[in-house]
Short mmCIF file of C-alpha atoms in Angstrom, two decimals:
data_model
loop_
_atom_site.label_atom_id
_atom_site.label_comp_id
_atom_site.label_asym_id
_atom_site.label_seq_id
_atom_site.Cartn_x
_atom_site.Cartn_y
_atom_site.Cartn_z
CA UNK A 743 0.00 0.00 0.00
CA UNK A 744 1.72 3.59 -0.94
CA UNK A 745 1.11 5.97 1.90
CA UNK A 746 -0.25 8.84 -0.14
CA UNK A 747 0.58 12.05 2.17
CA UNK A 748 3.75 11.97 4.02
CA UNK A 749 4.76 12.12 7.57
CA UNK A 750 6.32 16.24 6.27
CA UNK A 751 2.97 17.65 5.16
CA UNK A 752 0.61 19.43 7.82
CA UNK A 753 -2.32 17.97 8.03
CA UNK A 754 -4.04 21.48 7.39
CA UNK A 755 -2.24 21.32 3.67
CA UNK A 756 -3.52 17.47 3.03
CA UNK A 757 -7.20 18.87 4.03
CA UNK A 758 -7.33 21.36 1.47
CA UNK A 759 -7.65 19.47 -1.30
CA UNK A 760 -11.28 18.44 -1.37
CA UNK A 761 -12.56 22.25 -0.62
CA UNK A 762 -9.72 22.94 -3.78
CA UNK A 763 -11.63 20.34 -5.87
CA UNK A 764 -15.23 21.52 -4.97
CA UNK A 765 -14.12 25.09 -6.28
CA UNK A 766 -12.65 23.87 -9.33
CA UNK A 767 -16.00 21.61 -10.01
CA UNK A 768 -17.88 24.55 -9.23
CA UNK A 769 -15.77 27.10 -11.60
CA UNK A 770 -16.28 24.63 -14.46
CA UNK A 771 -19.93 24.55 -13.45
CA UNK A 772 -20.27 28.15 -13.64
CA UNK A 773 -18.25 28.31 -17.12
CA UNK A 774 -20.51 26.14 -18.41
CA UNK A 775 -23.28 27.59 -17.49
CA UNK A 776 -22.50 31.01 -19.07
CA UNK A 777 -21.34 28.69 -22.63
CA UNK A 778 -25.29 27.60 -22.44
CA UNK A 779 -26.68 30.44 -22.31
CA UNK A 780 -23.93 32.94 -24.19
CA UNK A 781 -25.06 33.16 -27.95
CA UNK A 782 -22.10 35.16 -29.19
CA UNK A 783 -18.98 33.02 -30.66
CA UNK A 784 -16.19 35.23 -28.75
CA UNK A 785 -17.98 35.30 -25.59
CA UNK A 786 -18.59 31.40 -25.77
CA UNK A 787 -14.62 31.33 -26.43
CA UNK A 788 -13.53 32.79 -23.69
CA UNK A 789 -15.86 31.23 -21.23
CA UNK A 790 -14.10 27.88 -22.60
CA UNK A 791 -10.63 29.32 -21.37
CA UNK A 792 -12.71 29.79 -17.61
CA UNK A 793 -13.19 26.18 -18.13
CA UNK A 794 -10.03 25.28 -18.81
CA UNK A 795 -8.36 27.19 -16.05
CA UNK A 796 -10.68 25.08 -13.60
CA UNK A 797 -9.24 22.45 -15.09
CA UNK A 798 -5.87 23.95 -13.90
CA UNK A 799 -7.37 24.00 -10.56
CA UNK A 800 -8.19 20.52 -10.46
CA UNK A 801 -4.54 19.31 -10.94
CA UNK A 802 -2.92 21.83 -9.05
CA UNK A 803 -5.07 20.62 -5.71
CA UNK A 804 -2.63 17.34 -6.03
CA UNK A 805 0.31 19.75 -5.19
CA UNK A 806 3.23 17.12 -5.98
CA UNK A 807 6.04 17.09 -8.22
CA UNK A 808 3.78 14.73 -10.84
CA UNK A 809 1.12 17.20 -10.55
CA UNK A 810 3.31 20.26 -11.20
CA UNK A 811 4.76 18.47 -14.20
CA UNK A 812 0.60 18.02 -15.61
CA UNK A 813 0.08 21.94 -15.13
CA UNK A 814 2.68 22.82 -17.50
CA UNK A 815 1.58 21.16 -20.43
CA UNK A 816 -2.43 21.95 -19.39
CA UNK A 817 -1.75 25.20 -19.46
CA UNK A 818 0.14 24.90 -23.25
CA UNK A 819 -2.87 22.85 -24.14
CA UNK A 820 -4.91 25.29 -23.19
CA UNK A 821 -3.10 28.03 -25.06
CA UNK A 822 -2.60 26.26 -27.94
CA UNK A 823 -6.42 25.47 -28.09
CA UNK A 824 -7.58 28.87 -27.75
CA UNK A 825 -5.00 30.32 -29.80
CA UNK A 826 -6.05 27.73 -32.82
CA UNK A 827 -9.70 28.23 -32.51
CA UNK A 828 -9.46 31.97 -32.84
CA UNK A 829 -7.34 32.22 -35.86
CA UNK A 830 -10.49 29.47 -37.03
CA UNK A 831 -12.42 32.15 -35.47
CA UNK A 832 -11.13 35.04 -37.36
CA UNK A 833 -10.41 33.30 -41.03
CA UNK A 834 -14.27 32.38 -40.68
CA UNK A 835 -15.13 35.90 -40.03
CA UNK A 836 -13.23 36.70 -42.64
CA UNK A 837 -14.04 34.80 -45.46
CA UNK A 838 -18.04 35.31 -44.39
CA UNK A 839 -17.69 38.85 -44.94
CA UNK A 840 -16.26 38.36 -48.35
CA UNK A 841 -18.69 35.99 -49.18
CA UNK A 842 -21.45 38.57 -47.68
CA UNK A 843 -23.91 40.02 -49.90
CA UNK A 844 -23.51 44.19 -50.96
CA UNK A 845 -24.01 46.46 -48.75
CA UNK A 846 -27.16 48.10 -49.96
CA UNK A 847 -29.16 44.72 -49.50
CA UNK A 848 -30.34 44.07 -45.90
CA UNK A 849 -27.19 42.04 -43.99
CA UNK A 850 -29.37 39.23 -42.45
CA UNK A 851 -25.95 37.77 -40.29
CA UNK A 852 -23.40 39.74 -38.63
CA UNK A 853 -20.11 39.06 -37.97
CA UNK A 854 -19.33 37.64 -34.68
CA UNK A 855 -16.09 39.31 -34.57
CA UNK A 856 -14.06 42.25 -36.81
CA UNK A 857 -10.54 41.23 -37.58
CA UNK A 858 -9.27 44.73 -37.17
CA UNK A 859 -5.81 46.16 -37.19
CA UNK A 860 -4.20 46.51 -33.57
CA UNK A 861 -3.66 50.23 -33.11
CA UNK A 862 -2.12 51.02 -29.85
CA UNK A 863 -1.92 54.46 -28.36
CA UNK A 864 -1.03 54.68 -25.03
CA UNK A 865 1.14 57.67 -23.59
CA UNK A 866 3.63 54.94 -21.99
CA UNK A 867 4.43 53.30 -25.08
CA UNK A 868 5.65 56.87 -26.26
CA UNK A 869 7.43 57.97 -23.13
CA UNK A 870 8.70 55.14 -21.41
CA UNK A 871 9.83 52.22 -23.29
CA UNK A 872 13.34 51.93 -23.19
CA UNK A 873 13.16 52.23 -19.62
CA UNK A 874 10.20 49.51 -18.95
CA UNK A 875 11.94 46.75 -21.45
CA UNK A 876 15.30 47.70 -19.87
CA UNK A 877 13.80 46.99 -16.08
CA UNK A 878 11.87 43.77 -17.46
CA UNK A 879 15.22 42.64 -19.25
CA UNK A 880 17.07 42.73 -16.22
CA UNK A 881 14.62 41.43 -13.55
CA UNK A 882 14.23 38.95 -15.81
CA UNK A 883 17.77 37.70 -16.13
CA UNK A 884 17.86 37.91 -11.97
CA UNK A 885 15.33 35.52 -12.16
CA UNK A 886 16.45 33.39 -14.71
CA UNK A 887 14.63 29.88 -15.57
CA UNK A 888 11.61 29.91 -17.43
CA UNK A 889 9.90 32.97 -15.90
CA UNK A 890 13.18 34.86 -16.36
CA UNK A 891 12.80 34.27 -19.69
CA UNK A 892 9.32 35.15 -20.03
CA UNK A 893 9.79 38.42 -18.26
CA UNK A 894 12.53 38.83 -20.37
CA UNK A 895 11.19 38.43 -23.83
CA UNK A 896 8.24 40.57 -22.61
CA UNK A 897 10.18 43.57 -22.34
CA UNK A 898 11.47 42.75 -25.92
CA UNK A 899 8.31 42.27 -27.20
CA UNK A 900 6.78 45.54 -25.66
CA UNK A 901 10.27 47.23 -26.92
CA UNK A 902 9.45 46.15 -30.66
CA UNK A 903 5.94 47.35 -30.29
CA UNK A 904 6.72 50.94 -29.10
CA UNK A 905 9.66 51.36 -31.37
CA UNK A 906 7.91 50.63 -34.61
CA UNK A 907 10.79 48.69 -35.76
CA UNK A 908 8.99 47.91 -39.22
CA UNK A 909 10.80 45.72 -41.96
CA UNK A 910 13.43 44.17 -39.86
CA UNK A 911 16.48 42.39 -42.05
CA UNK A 912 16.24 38.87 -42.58
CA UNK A 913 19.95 38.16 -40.83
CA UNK A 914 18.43 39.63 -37.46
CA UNK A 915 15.31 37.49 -37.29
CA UNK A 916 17.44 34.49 -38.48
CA UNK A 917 20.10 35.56 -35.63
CA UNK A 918 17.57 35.49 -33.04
CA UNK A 919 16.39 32.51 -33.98
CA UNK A 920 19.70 31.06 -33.87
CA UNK A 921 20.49 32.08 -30.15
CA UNK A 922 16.70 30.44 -29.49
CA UNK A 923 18.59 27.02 -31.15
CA UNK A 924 22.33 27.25 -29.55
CA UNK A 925 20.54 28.13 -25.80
CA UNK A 926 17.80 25.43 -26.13
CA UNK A 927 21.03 22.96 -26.66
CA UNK A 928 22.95 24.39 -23.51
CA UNK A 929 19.47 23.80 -21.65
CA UNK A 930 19.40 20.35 -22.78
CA UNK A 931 23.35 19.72 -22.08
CA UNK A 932 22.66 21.11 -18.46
CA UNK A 933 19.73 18.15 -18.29
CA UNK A 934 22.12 15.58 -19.58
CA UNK A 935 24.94 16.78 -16.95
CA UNK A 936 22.85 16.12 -14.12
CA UNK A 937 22.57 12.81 -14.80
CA UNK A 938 25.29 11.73 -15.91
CA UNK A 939 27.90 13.67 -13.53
CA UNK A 940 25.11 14.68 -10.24
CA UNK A 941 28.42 16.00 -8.69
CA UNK A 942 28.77 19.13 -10.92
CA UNK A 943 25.30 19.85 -10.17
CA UNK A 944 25.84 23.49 -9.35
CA UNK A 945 27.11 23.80 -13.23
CA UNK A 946 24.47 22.09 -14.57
CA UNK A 947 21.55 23.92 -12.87
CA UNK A 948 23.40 27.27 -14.13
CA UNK A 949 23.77 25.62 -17.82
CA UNK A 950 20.22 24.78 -17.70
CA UNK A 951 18.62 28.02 -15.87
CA UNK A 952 20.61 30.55 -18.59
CA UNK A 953 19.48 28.53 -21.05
CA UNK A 954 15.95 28.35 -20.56
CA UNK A 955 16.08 32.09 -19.87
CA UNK A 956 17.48 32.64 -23.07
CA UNK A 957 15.43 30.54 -24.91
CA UNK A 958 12.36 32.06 -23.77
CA UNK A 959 13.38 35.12 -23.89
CA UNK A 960 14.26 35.10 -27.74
CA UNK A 961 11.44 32.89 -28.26
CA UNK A 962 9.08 35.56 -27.20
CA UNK A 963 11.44 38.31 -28.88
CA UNK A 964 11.19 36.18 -32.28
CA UNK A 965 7.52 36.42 -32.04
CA UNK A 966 7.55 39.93 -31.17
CA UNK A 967 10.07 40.55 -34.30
CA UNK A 968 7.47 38.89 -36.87
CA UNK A 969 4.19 40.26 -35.25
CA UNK A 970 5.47 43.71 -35.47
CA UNK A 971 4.87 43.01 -39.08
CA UNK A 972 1.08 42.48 -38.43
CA UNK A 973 0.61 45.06 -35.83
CA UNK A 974 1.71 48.04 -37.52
CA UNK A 975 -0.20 47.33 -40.32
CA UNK A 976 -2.91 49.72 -40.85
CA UNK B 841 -7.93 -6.17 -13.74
CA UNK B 842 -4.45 -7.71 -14.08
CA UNK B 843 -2.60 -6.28 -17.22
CA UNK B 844 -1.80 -9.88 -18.70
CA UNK B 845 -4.81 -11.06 -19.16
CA UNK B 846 -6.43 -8.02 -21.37
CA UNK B 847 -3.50 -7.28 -23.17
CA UNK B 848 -1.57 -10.94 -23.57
CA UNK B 849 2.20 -11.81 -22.28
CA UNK B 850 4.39 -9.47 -20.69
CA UNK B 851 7.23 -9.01 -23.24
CA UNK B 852 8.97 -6.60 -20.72
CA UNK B 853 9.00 -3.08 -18.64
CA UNK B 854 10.43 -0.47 -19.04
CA UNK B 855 11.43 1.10 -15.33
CA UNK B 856 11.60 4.93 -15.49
CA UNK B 857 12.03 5.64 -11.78
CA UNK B 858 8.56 5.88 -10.48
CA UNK B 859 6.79 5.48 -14.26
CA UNK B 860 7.37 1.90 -15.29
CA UNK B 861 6.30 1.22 -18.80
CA UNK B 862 5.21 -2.36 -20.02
CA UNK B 863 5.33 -3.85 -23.34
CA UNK B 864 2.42 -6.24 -24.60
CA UNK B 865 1.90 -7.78 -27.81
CA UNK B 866 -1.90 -5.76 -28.10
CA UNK B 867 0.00 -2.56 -27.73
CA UNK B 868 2.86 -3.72 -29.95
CA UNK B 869 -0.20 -4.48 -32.82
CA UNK B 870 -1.79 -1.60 -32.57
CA UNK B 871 1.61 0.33 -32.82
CA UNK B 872 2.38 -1.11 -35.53
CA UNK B 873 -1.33 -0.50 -36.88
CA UNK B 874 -1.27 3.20 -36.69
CA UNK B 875 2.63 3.62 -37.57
CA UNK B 876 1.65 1.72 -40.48
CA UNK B 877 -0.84 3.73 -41.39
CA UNK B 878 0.36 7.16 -41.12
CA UNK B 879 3.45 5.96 -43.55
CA UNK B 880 0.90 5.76 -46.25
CA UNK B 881 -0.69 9.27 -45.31
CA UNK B 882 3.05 10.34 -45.50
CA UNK B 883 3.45 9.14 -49.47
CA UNK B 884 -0.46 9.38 -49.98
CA UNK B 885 -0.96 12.72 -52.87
CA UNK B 886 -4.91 12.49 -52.42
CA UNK B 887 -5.63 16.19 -52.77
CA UNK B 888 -8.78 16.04 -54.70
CA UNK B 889 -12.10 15.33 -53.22
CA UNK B 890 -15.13 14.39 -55.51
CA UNK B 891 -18.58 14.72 -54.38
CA UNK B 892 -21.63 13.34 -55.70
CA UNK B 893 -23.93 16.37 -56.62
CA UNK B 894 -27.89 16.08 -55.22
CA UNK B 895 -30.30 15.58 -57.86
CA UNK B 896 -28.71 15.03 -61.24
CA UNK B 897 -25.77 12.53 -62.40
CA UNK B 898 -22.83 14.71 -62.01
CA UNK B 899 -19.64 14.99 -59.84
CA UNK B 900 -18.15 18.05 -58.45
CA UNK B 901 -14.85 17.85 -58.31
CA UNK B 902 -12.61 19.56 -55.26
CA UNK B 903 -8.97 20.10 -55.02
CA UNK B 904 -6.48 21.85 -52.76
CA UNK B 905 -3.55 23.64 -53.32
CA UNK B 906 -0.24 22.53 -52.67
CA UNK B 907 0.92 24.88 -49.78
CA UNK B 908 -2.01 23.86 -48.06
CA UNK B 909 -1.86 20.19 -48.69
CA UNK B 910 1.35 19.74 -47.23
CA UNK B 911 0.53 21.49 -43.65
CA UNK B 912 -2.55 19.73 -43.58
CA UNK B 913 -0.57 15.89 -44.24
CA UNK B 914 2.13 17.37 -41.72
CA UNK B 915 -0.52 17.84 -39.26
CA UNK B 916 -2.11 14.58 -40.30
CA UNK B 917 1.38 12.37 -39.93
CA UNK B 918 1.87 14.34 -36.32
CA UNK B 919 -1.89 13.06 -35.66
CA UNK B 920 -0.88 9.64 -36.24
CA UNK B 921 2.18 9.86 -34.97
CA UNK B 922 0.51 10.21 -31.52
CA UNK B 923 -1.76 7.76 -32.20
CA UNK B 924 0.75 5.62 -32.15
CA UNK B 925 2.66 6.80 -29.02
CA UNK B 926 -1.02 6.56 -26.92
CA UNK B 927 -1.10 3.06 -28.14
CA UNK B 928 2.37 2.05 -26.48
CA UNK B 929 2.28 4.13 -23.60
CA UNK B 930 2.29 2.92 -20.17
CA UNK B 931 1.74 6.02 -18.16
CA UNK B 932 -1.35 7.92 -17.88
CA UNK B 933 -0.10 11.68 -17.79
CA UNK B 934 1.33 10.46 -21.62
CA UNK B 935 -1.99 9.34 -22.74
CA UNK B 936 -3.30 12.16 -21.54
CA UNK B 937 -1.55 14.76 -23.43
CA UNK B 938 -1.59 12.23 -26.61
CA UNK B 939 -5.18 12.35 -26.56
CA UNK B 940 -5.19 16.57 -26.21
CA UNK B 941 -2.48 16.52 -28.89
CA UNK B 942 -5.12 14.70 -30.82
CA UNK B 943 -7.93 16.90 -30.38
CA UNK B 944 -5.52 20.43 -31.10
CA UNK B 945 -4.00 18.31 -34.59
CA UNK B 946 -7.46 17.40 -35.89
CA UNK B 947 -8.82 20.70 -35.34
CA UNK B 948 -5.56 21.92 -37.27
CA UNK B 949 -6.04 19.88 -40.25
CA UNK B 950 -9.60 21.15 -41.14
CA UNK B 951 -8.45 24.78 -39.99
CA UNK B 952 -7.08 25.92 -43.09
CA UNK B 953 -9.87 24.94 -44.94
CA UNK B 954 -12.09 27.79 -47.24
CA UNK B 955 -15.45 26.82 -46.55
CA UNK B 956 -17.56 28.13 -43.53
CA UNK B 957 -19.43 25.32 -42.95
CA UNK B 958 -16.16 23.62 -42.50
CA UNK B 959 -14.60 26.14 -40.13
CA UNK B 960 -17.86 26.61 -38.50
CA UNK B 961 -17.95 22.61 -37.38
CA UNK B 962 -14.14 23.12 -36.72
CA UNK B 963 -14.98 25.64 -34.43
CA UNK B 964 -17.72 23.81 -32.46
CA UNK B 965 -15.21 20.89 -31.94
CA UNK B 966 -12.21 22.98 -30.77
CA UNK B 967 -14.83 24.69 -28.01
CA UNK B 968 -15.79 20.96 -27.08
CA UNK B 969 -12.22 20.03 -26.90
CA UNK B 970 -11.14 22.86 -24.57
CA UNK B 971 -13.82 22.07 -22.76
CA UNK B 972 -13.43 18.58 -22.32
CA UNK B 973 -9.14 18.92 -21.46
CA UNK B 974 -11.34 19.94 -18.09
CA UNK B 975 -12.13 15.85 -17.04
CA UNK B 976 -9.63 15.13 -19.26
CA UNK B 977 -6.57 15.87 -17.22
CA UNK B 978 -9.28 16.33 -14.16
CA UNK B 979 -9.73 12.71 -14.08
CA UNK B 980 -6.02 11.69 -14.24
CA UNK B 981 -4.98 14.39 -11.67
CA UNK B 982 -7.96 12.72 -9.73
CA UNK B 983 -6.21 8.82 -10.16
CA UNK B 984 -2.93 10.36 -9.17
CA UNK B 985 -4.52 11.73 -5.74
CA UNK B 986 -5.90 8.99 -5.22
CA UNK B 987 -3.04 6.89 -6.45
CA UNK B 988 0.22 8.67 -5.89
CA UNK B 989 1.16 7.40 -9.39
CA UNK B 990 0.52 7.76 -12.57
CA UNK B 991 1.95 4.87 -13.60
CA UNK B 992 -0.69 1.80 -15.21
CA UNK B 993 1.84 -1.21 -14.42
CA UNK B 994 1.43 0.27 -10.66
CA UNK B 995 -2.22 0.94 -10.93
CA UNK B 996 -3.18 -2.09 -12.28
CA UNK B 997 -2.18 -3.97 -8.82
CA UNK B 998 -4.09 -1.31 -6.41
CA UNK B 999 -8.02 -2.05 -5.17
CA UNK B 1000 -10.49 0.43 -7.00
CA UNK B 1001 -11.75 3.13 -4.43
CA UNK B 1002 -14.98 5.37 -5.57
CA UNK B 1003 -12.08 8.01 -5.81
CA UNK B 1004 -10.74 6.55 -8.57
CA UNK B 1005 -13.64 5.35 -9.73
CA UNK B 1006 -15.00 8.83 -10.14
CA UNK B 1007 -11.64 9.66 -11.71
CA UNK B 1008 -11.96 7.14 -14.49
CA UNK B 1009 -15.38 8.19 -15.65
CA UNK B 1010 -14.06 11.75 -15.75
CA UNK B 1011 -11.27 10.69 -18.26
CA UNK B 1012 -13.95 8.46 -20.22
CA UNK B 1013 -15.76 11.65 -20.97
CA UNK B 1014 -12.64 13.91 -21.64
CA UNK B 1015 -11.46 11.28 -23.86
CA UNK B 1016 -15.05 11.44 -25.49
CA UNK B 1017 -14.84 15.48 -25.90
CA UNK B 1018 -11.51 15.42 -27.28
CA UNK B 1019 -11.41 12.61 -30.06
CA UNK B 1020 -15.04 13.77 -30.67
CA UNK B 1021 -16.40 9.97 -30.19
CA UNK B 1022 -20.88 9.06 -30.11
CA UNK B 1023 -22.19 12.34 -27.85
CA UNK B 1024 -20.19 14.90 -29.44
CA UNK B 1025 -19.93 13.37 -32.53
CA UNK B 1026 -22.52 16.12 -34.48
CA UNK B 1027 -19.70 18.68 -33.72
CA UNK B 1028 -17.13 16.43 -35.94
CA UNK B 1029 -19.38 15.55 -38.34
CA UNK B 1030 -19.59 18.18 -41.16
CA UNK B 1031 -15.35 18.74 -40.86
CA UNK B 1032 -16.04 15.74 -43.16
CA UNK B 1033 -16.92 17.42 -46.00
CA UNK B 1034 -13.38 18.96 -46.32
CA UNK B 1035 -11.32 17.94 -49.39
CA UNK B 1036 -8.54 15.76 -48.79
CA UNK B 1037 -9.15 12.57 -47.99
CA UNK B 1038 -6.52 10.70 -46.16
CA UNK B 1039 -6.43 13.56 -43.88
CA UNK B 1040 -10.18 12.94 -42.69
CA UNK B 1041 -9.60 9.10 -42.33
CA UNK B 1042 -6.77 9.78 -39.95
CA UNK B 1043 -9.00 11.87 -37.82
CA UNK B 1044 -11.45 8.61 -37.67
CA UNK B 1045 -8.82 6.35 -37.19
CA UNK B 1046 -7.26 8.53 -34.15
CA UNK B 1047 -10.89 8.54 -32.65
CA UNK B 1048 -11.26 4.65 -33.33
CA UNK B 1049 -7.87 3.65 -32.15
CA UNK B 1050 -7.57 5.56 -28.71
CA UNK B 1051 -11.21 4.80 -27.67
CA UNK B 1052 -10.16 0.88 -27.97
CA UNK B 1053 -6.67 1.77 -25.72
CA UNK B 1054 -8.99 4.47 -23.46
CA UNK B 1055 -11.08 1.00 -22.67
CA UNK B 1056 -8.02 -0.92 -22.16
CA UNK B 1057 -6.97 1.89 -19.59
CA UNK B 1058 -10.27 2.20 -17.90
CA UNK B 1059 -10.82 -1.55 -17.13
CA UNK B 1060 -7.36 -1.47 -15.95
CA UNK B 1061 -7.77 1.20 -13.51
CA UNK B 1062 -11.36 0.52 -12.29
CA UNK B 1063 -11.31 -3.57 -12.27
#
């Protein structure tokens, strides 16, 4: 028989995870409830992401290692979902309002949504970006890891969209792409070193941490370097 | 239920610390099944679809451009591709994402599609496959509270508790959601109509393939 909670964990943490469960069932009740009744197709999409984040609930109650390795890829499920079934979302749109009939007849369907053009105007974006992406850049490599990296890459990203930088050469979205390729291999060396020598595990854990912070970070700045493309588009 | 006696001899495990994978020759066979079949999706050039047209004689003949064709049998190949990897899979945090990896690639292959009615079912099956990752991964993070493992060699030796009961019912209807099996079915149903046929019968053989190892799973975990 496995002993499922060990001697370590107060017995106050072990009897939280029913109420945690209830919450979660109820969250998912709720989100479903507002899908049912919710006619429009953006509202009914992100009332799915409600559900999906109770599923996040649901696994996180477990609170072990396992169950913080299932919350990671939920949560990149999730993403990808909703990211996929808007751009469906969107090309539909799209192509109904080509195929919709002239204006001066009577429109009988709407559009759910308008694929517009993002136009951003905030006062901070004018002012203040150099300083924001600088403070993000470096928190971000003092926290190093994964949400170093995401930190990181979102001051790029909010760099690239303040600064207009339109029409970037080829070489520096290739080059960025390459230090996304190189630090993803150090990350993975790092892995490999922990096995295989446990001793140098200091080395390893810094191989691996600067290398995930990289790679997110130029991940997210790669992305930011091709959608500047789309967002300044007007 | 013991493992040997749904899925024939014990060829061998696999020990991964606490996730010990087993090899049978029923997961072997369907393996090779789906690996089988996605190498003919892989050389398959199928772009053209021809429909019957309602009322008179004539066809009506539907083809795809190249571009497109060769995202949509990249998604297809990574569709079977985990087919094949939730047939062999001994560990149920694997299946798990398998199946979700399913239900994102088969909304991907009819996504780039330029008919409405198309991207309008494609839409109501991505909402009921978010929806249903909820007791999808709800159910196995249920078995693994109730379990401490995830792994099916160790499962398959415990006593069912309602716990994990309840768990296994939840993953029998995420399972449903997601490959878009009998309930949900009407959501899947007009993505048929998209040309491109090898594409479509890898959806249906994803569906048909993981319900037969979801079962497999279930009576493990519950018997």
């Amino acid at each position: 028989m496995v002993t499922l909670v060990p001697e370590v964990v107060p017995a106050i943490t072990a009897s939280l995870y029913l109420p945690a469960l209830y919450v979660a069932i109820l969250i998912g009740f709720i989100g479903l409830t507002g899908i049912a009744i919710q006619k429009r197709d953006i509202h009914i999409l992100i009332l799915t992401d409600l559900v999906g984040l109770a599923m996040l609930i649901v696994v996180a109650a477990v609170g072990t290692d396992l169950a913080e390795a299932l919350i990671l890829p939920g949560l990149v499920v999730e993403l990808a979902e909703i990211m996929a079934i808007s751009e469906i979302l969107i090309s539909r749109e799209m192509r109904k309002a080509e195929n919709s009939v002239p204006k001066d007849r009577t429109i009988t369907e709407k559009p759910s949504v308008f694929p517009l053009p993002l136009s951003l105007d905030m006062e901070i974006m004018k002012t203040a970006p150099n300083f924001i992406a600088l403070v993000m850049i470096l928190f971000g490599a003092f926290l190093t890891g994964f949400t170093g990296g995401a930190v990181a890459g979102g001051g790029i990203l909010f760099y690239m969209m303040c600064k207009k930088a339109r029409g970037l050469p080829v070489f520096v979205v290739e080059g960025i792409g390459a230090i996304s390729g190189i630090s993803w291999c150090l990350w993975i060396v790092g892995f490999v070193l922990f096995f295989l020598a446990p001793q140098y595990w200091l080395l390893s854990l810094f191989m691996a941490a600067c290398g995930l912070v990289l790679k997110v970070a130029s991940k997210l700045g790669l992305i930011g370097s091709i959608l500047t493309e789309e967002y300044r588009r007007e | 239920m013991d493992i040997t006696s749904l899925g024939g001899n014990l060829l061998g495990t696999i020990p991964l610390g606490d996730i010990v994978l087993y090899l049978t020759p029923f997961h072997l066979f369907m393996f090779a099944v789906v690996l089988i079949f996605t190498f003919l999706i892989a050389i398959s050039r199928t772009e053209t679809q021809v429909e019957a047209e309602f009322g008179t004689l004539k066809e009506n003949k539907v083809s795809i451009g190249l571009a497109e064709f060769k995202v949509r049998r990249f998604l297809a190949i990574i569709c079977g591709l985990a087919t094949a990897g939730a047939m062999i899979t001994g560990d149920l945090f694997n299946l798990t994402l398998f199946i979700a990896l399913i239900g994102i690639v088969n909304v991907g292959i009819v996504s780039a599609v330029k008919q409405v009615d198309v991207l309008d079912a494609a839409y109501q099956y991505g909402i009921m496959a978010m929806i249903s990752s909820l007791p999808l991964f709800g159910g196995a993070s249920i078995i693994l509270a109730a379990t401490g493992t995830l792994s099916l060699f160790v499962i398959s030796g415990l006593v069912a508790t309602p716990m994990m009961i309840f768990g296994a019912i939840l993953l029998l209807i995420g399972v449903a959601g997601e490959t878009g099996i009998a309930p949900f079915f009407a959501t899947k149903a007009e993505m048929f109509r998209t040309p491109g046929s090898p594409f479509l019968l890898i959806i249906h053989l994803s569906s048909l393939m993981v319900i037969i190892r979801v079962i497999e799973v279930l009576l493990i975990i519950v018997t």
